[in-house]
Short mmCIF file of C-alpha atoms in Angstrom, two decimals:
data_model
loop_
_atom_site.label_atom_id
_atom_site.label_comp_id
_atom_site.label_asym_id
_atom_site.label_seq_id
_atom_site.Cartn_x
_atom_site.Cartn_y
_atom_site.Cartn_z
CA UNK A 1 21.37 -0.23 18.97
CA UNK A 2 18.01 0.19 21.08
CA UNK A 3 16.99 3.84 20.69
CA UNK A 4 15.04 5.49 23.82
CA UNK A 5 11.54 5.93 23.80
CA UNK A 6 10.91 8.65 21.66
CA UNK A 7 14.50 8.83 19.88
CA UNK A 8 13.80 9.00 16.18
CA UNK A 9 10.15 9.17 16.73
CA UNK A 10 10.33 12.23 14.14
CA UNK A 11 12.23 10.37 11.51
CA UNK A 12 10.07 7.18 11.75
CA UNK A 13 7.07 9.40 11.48
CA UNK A 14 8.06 11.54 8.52
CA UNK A 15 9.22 8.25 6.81
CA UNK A 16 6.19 6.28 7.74
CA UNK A 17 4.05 8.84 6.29
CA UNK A 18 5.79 8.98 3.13
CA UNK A 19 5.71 5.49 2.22
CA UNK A 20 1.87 4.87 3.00
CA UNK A 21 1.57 8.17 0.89
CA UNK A 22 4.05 7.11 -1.96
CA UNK A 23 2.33 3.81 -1.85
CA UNK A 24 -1.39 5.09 -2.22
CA UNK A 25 -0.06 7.47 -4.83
CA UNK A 26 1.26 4.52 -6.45
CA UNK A 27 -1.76 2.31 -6.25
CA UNK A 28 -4.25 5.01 -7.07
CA UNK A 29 -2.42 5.36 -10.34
CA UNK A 30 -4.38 2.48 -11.69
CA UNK A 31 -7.82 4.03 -10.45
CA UNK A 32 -6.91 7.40 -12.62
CA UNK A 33 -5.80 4.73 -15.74
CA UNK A 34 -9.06 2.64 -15.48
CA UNK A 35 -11.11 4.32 -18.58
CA UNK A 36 -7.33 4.13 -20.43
CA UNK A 37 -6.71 0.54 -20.09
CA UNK A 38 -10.41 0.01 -21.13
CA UNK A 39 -9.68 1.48 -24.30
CA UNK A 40 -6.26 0.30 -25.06
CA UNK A 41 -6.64 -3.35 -23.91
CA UNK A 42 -10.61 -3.36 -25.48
CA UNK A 43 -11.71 -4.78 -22.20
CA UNK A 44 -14.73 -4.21 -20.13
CA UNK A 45 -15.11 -2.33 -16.20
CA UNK A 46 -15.63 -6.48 -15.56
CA UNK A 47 -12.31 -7.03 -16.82
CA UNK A 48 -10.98 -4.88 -14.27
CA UNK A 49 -12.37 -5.62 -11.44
CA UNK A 50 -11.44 -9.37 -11.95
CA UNK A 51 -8.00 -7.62 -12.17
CA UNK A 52 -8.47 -5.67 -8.77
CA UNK A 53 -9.60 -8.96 -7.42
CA UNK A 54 -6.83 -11.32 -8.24
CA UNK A 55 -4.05 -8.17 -6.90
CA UNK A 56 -6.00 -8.17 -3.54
CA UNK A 57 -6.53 -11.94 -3.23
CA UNK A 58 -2.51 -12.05 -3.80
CA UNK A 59 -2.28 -9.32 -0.90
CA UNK A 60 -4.13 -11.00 1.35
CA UNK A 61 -1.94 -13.31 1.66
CA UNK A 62 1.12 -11.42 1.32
CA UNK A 63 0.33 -9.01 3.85
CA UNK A 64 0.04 -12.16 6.71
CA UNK A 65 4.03 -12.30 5.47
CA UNK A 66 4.80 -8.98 6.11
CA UNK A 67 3.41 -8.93 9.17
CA UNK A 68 5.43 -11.89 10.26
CA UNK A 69 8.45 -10.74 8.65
CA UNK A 70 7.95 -7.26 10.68
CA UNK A 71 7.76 -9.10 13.49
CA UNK A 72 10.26 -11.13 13.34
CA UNK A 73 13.31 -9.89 11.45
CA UNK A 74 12.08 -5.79 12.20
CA UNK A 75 10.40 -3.07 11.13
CA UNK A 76 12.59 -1.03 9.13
CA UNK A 77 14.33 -3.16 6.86
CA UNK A 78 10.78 -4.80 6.11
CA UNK A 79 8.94 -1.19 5.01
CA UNK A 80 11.95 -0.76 2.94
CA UNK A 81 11.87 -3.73 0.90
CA UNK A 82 8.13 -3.73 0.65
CA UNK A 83 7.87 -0.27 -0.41
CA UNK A 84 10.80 -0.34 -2.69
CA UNK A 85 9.69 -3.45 -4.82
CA UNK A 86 5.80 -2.64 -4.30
CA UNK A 87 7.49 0.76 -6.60
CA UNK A 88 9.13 -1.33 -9.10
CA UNK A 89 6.34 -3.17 -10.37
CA UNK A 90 3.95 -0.29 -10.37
CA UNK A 91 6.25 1.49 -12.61
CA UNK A 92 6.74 -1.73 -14.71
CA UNK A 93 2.82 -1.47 -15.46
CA UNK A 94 3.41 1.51 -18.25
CA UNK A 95 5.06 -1.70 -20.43
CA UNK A 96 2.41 -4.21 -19.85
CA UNK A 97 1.54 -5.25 -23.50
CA UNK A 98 -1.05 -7.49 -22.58
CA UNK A 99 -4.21 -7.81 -20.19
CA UNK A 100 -1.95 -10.95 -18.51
CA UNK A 101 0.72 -8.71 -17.87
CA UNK A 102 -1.02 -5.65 -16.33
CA UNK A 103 -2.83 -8.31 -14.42
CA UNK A 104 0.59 -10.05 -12.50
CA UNK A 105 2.15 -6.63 -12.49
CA UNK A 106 -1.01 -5.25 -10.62
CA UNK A 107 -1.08 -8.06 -8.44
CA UNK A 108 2.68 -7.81 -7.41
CA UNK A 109 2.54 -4.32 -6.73
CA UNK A 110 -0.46 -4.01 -4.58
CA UNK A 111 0.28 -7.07 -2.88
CA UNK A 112 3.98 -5.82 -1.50
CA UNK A 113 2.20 -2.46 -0.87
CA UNK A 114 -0.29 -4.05 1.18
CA UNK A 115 2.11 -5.08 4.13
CA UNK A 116 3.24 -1.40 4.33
CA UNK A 117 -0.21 -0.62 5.90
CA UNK A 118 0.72 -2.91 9.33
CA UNK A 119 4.21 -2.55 9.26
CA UNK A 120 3.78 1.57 9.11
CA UNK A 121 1.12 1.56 11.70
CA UNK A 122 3.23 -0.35 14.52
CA UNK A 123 6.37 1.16 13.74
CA UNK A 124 4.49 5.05 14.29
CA UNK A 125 2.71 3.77 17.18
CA UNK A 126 6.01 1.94 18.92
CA UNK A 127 7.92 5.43 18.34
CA UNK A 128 5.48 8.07 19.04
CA UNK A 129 4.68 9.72 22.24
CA UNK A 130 1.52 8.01 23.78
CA UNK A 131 -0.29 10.81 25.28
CA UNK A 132 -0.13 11.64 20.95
CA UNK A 133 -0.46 8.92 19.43
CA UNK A 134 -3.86 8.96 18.28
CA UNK A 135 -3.05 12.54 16.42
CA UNK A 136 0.00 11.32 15.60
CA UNK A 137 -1.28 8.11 13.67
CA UNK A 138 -4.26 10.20 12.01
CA UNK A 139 -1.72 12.16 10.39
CA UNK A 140 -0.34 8.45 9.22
CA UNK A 141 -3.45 7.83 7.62
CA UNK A 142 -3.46 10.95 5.78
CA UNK A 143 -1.20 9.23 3.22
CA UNK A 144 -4.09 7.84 1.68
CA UNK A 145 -5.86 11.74 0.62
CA UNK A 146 -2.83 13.05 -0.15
CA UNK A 147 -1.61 10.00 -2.16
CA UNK A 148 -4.80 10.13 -3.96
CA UNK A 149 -4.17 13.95 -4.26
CA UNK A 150 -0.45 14.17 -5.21
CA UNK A 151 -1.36 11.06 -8.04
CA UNK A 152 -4.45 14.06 -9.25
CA UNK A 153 -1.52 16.19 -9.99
CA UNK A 154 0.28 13.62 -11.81
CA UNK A 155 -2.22 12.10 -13.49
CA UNK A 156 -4.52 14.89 -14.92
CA UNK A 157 -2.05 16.55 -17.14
CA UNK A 158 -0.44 13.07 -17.97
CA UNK A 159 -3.20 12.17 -19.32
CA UNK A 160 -4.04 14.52 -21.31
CA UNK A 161 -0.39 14.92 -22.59
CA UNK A 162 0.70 11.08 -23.15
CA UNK A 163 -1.80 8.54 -22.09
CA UNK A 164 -2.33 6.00 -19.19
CA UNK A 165 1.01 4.42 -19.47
CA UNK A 166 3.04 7.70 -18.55
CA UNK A 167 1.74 8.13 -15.15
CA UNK A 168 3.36 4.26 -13.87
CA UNK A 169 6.71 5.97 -14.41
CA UNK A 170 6.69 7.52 -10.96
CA UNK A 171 7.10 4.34 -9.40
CA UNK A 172 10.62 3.87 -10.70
CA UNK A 173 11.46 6.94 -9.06
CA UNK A 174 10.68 5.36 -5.35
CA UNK A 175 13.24 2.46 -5.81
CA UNK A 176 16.06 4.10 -4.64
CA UNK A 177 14.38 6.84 -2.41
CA UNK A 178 12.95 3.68 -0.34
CA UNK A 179 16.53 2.34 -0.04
CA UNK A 180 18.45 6.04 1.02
CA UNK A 181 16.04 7.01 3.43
CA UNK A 182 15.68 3.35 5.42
CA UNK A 183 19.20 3.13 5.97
CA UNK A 184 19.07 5.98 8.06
CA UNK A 185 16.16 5.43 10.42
CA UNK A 186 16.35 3.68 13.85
CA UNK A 187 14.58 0.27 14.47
CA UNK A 188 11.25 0.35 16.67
CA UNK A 189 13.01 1.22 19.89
CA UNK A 190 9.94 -1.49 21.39
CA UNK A 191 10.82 -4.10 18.91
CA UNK A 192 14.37 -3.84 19.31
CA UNK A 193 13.77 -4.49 23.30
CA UNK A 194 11.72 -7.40 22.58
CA UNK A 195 13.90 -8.94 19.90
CA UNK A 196 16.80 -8.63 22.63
CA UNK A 197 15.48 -10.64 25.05
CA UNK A 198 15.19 -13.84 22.23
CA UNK A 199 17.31 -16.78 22.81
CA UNK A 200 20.57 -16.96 20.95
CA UNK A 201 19.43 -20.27 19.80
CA UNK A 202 15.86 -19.15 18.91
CA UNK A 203 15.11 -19.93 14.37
CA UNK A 204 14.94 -17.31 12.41
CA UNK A 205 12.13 -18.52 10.28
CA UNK A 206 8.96 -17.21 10.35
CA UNK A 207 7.10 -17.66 13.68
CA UNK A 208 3.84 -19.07 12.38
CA UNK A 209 2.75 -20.12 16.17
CA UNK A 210 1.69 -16.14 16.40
CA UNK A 211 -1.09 -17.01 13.94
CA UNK A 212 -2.47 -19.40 16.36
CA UNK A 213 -2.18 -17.12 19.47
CA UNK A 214 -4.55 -14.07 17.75
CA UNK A 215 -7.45 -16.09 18.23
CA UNK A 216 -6.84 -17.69 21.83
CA UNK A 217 -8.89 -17.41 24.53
CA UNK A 218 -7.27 -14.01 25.47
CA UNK A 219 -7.66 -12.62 21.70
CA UNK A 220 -10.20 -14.41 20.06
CA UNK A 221 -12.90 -12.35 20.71
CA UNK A 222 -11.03 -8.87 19.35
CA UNK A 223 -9.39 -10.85 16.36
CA UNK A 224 -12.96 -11.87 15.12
CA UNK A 225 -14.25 -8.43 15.76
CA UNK A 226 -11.64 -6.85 13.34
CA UNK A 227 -12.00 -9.69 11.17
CA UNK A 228 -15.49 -8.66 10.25
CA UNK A 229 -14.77 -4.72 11.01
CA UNK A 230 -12.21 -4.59 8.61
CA UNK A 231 -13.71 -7.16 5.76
CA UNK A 232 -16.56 -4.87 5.63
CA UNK A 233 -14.90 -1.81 5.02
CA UNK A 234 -12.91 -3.25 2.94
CA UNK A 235 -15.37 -3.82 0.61
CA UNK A 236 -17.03 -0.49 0.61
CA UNK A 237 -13.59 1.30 0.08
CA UNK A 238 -12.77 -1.34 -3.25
CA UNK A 239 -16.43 -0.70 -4.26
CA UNK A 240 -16.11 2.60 -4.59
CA UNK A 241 -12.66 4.03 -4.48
CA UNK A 242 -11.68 3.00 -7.66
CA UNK A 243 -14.52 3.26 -9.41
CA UNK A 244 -15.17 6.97 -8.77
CA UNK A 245 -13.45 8.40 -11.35
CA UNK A 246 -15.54 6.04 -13.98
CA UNK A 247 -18.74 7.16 -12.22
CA UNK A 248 -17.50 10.70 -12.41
CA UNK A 249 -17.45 10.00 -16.27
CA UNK A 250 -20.59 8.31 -16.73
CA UNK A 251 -22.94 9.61 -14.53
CA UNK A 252 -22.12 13.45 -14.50
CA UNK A 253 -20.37 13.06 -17.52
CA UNK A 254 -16.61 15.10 -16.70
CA UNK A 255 -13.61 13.71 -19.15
CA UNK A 256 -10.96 11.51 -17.65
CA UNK A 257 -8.72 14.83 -16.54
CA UNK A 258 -12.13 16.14 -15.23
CA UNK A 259 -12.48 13.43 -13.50
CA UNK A 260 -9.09 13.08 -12.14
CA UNK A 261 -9.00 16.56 -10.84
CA UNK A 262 -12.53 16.10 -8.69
CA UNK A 263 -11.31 12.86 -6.71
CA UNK A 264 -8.20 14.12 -6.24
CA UNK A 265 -8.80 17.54 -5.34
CA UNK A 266 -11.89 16.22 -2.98
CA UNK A 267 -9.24 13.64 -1.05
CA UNK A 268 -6.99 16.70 -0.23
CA UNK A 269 -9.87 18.47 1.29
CA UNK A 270 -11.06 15.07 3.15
CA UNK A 271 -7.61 15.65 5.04
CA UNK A 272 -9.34 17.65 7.58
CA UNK A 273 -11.57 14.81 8.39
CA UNK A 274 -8.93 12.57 8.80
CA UNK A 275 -7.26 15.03 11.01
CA UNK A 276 -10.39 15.29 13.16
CA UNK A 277 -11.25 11.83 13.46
CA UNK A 278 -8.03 11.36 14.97
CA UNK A 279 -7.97 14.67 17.33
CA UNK A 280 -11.70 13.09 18.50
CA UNK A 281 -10.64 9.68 19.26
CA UNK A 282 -7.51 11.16 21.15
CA UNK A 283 -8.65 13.82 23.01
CA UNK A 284 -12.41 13.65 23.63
CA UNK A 285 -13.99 9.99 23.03
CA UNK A 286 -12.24 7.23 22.39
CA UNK A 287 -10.98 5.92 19.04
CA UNK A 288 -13.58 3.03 18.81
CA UNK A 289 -16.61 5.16 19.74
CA UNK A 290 -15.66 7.51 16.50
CA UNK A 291 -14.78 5.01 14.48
CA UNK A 292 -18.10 3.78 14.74
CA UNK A 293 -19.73 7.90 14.11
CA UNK A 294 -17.32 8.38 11.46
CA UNK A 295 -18.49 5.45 9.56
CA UNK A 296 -22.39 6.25 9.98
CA UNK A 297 -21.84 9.92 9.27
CA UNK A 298 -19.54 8.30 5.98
CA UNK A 299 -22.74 6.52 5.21
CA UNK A 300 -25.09 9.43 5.30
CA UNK A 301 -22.53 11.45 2.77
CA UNK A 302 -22.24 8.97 0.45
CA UNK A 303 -25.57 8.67 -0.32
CA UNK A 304 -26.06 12.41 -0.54
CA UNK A 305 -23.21 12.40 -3.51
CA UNK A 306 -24.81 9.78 -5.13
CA UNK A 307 -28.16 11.50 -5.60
CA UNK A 308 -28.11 15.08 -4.47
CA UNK A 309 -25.15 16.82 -6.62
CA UNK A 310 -26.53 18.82 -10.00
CA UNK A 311 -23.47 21.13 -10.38
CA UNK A 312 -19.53 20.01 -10.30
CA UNK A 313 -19.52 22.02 -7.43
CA UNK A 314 -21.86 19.95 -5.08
CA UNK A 315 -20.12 17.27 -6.31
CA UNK A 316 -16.69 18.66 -5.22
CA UNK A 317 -17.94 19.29 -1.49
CA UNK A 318 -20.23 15.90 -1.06
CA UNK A 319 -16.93 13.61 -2.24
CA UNK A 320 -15.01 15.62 0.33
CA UNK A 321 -17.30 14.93 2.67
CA UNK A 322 -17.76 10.93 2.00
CA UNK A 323 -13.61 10.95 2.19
CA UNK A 324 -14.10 13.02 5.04
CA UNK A 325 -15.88 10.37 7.45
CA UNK A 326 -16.13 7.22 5.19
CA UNK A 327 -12.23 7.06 4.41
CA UNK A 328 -11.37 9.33 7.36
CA UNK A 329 -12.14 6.68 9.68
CA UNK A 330 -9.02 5.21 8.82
CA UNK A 331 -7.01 7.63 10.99
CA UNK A 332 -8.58 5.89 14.45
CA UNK A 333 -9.46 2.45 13.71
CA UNK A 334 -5.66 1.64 13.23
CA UNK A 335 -4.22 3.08 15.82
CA UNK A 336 -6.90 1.11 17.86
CA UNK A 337 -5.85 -2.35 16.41
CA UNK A 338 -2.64 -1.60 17.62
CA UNK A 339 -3.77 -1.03 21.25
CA UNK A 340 -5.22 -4.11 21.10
CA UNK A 341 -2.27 -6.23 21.20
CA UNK A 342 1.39 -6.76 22.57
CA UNK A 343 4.48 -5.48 20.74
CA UNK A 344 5.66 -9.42 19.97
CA UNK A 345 2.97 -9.85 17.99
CA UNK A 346 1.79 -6.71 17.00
CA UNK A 347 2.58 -6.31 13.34
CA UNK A 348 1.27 -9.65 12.92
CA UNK A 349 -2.53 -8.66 14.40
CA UNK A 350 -2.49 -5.87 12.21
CA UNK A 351 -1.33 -7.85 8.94
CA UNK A 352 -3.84 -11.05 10.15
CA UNK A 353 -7.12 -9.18 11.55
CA UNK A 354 -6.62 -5.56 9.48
CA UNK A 355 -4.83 -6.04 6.33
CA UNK A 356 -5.89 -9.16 5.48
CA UNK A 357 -9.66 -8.88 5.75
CA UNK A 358 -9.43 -5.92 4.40
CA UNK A 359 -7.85 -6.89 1.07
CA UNK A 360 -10.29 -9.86 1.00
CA UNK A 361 -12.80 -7.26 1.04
CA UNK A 362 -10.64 -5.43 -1.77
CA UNK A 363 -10.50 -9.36 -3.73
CA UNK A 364 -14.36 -9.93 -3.67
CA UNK A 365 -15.93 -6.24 -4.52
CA UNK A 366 -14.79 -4.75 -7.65
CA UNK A 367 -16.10 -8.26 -9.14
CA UNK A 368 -19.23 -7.78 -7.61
CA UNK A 369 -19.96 -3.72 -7.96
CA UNK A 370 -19.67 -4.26 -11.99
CA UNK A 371 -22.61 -6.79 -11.82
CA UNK A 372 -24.11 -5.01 -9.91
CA UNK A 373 -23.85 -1.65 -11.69
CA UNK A 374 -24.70 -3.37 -14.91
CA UNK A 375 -28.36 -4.59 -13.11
CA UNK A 376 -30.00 -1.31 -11.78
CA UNK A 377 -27.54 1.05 -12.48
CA UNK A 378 -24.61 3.14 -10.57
CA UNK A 379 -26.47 5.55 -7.86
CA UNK A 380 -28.73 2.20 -7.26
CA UNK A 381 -25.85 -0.05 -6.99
CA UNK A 382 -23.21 1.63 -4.57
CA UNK A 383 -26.67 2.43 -2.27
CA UNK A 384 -27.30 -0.54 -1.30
CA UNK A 385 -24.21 -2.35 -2.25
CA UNK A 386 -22.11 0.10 -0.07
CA UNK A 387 -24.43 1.89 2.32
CA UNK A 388 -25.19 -1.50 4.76
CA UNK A 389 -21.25 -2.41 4.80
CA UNK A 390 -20.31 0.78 6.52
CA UNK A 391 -22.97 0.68 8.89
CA UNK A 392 -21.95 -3.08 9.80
CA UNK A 393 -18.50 -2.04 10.00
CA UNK A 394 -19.64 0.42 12.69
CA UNK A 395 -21.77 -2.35 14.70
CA UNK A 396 -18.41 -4.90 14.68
CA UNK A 397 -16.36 -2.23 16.26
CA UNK A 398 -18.67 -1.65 18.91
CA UNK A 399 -17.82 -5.21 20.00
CA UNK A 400 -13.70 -4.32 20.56
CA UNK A 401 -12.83 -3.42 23.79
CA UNK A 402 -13.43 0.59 24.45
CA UNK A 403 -9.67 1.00 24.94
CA UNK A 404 -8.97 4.65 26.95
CA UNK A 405 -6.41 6.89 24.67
CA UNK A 406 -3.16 7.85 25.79
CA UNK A 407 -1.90 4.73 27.25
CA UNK A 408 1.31 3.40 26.65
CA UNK A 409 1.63 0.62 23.92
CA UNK A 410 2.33 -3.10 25.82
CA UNK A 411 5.52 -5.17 25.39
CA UNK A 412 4.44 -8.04 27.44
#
């Protein structure tokens, strides 16, 4: 049944927001287990950030399916699935009896968990109101704080308690919540009127020509102008996200709980900045324009946490602000892609010029920020390493079109 504009928008939103939340929560797990697995396994940080790599090289890939599949078969049933299995194999990490193991298991579950970012984006922006979806879709991208935040909880005291292993239960816990809640959601009330107008006779495959139509004459110039926006951020967030708690540890020297409390305390405050981001871009400048600040102003804090803080205290409020603007940016720049392009292909712009270059980013950095590191040293590394990637990613979306907020979504 094709729901009304607006029917259900409450129940897609609440549910969209959990899974990109569960799912962060989920993946930051292994960020919280890094110093753990380096002990257990007797492997070096290089070790693990090949690890990181090969999971985002696999999502890279797998998100371009997603995307497809969104588009093509829906996008309810296809945030299900993802999120459900994405769960399963994060849980199945606290058996992993060898480096090979956690390796495929890592892979597997950040590479279904990556096509929850495009399909959660254009289902929230399909159901919402337009004259809020801007606000609407920063509190979306608050999943990623508060996933960060809620895994803090988790993780500190499992740690201390029983060990790395114990905090990968939680994912088992998802399966079936993933299942109960999708059956009960509408389909994209947008989607559903665009699927409806298909030919009976149309295949159900895959519709790979959609690949082909992002970079057109009528797309190209937006598509490449993601491509590089997103491939740069990318790599600052993998060069740093995961690798704060380890810095945390050996530069200001807090224990792995320590550790674990800081980041995640620090993303729960950076929810205001997500919030704010999005309230800017929606109400008084547009989402690209802020996109663009946020990043710079994400710049600027970084590099005051890196070399500024000398009491936990200063660290606590600079690595607020850094997730304030530098991650917080996240609560615009998608709800921008989505403006970008009709609902037909929608998911698959998202998957194909967001997700994807983004996770290549994820693939190629925590290989390099170990070397890196090991050459001049942490504060020295993520400077320059980091610094000049935001600051490009600001430049490329200066290039998108300067879409006005508030206008209705396109189906055509």
């Amino acid at each position: 049944m094709v729901a009304a504009s607006g029917r259900g928008s409450g129940g897609i939103l609440l549910f969209s927001v959990f899974a990109w939340t569960i799912s962060n929560l989920d993946q930051s797990l292994f960020g919280y287990a890094v110093p753990g697995m380096i002990a257990d396994f007797h492997i070096g940080l290089d070790a693990v950030g090949a690890i990181l790599s090969v999971s985002f090289a696999a999502a890279a890939g797998l998100v371009v399916l997603a995307g497809l599949a969104a588009d093509r078969y829906g996008r309810r049933y296809t945030l299900a699935a993802l999120l459900a299995a994405s769960a399963l194999f994060v849980g199945l990490h606290a058996f992993a009896t060898t480096v090979l193991l956690l390796a495929l298991f890592r892979a597997l579950a950040f590479g279904l968990a990556a096509g929850i970012a495009p399909i959660t984006a254009t289902y929230v922006a399909e159901a919402v109101p337009a004259r809020h979806r801007g606000v609407l879709m920063g509190v979306l991208q608050c999943g990623y704080p508060l996933g960060w935040f809620l895994a803090s909880l988790i993780a500190a005291p499992l740690l201390e308690a029983r060990g790395w292993r114990s905090i990968f239960l939680v994912g088992f816990a998802v399966v079936p919540l993933a299942v109960l809640i999708a059956r009960y959601l509408p389909e994209s009330h947008r989607y559903a009127r665009v699927a409806a107008t298909r030919a009976p006779e149309s295949p159900k495959a895959l519709d790979f020509r959609l690949l082909r139509e992002l970079f057109s004459h009528r797309f190209r110039r937006r598509s490449l102008a993601c491509l590089v926006l997103f491939f740069a951020f990318g790599c600052a967030y993998a060069g740093t996200a995961f690798y704060f708690p380890t810095f945390f540890m050996t530069i200001r020297g807090y224990t792995p709980a320590q550790a674990a409390a800081l980041v995640g305390l620090s993303n729960g405050i950076a929810v205001l900045g997500y919030l704010a981001a999005a309230a800017v871009g929606e109400y008084a400048w547009t989402r690209r324009n802020t996109y663009a600040l946020w990043c710079a102003l994400g710049a600027v804090a970084l590099v005051g946490l890196l070399w500024l803080p000398r009491e936990r205290w200063e660290d606590l409020a600079l690595f607020a602000l850094t997730g304030a603007f530098f991650y917080g940016s996240n609560a615009v720049v998608g709800t921008l892609l989505t403006e970008l392009y009709p609902t037909r292909v929608r998911a698959t712009a998202y998957a194909v010029c967001g997700s994807a270059p983004l996770t290549v980013g994820f693939a190629l950095y925590p290989s390099v920020v170990p070397v890196v590191v090991a050459a001049i040293g942490w504060q020295r590394a993520l400077s320059v390493a980091i610094v000049p990637l935001l600051l490009a990613s600001a430049a490329a979306a200066l290039w998108l079109p300067n879409v006005r907020s508030g206008e209705e979504v396109a189906d055509a």
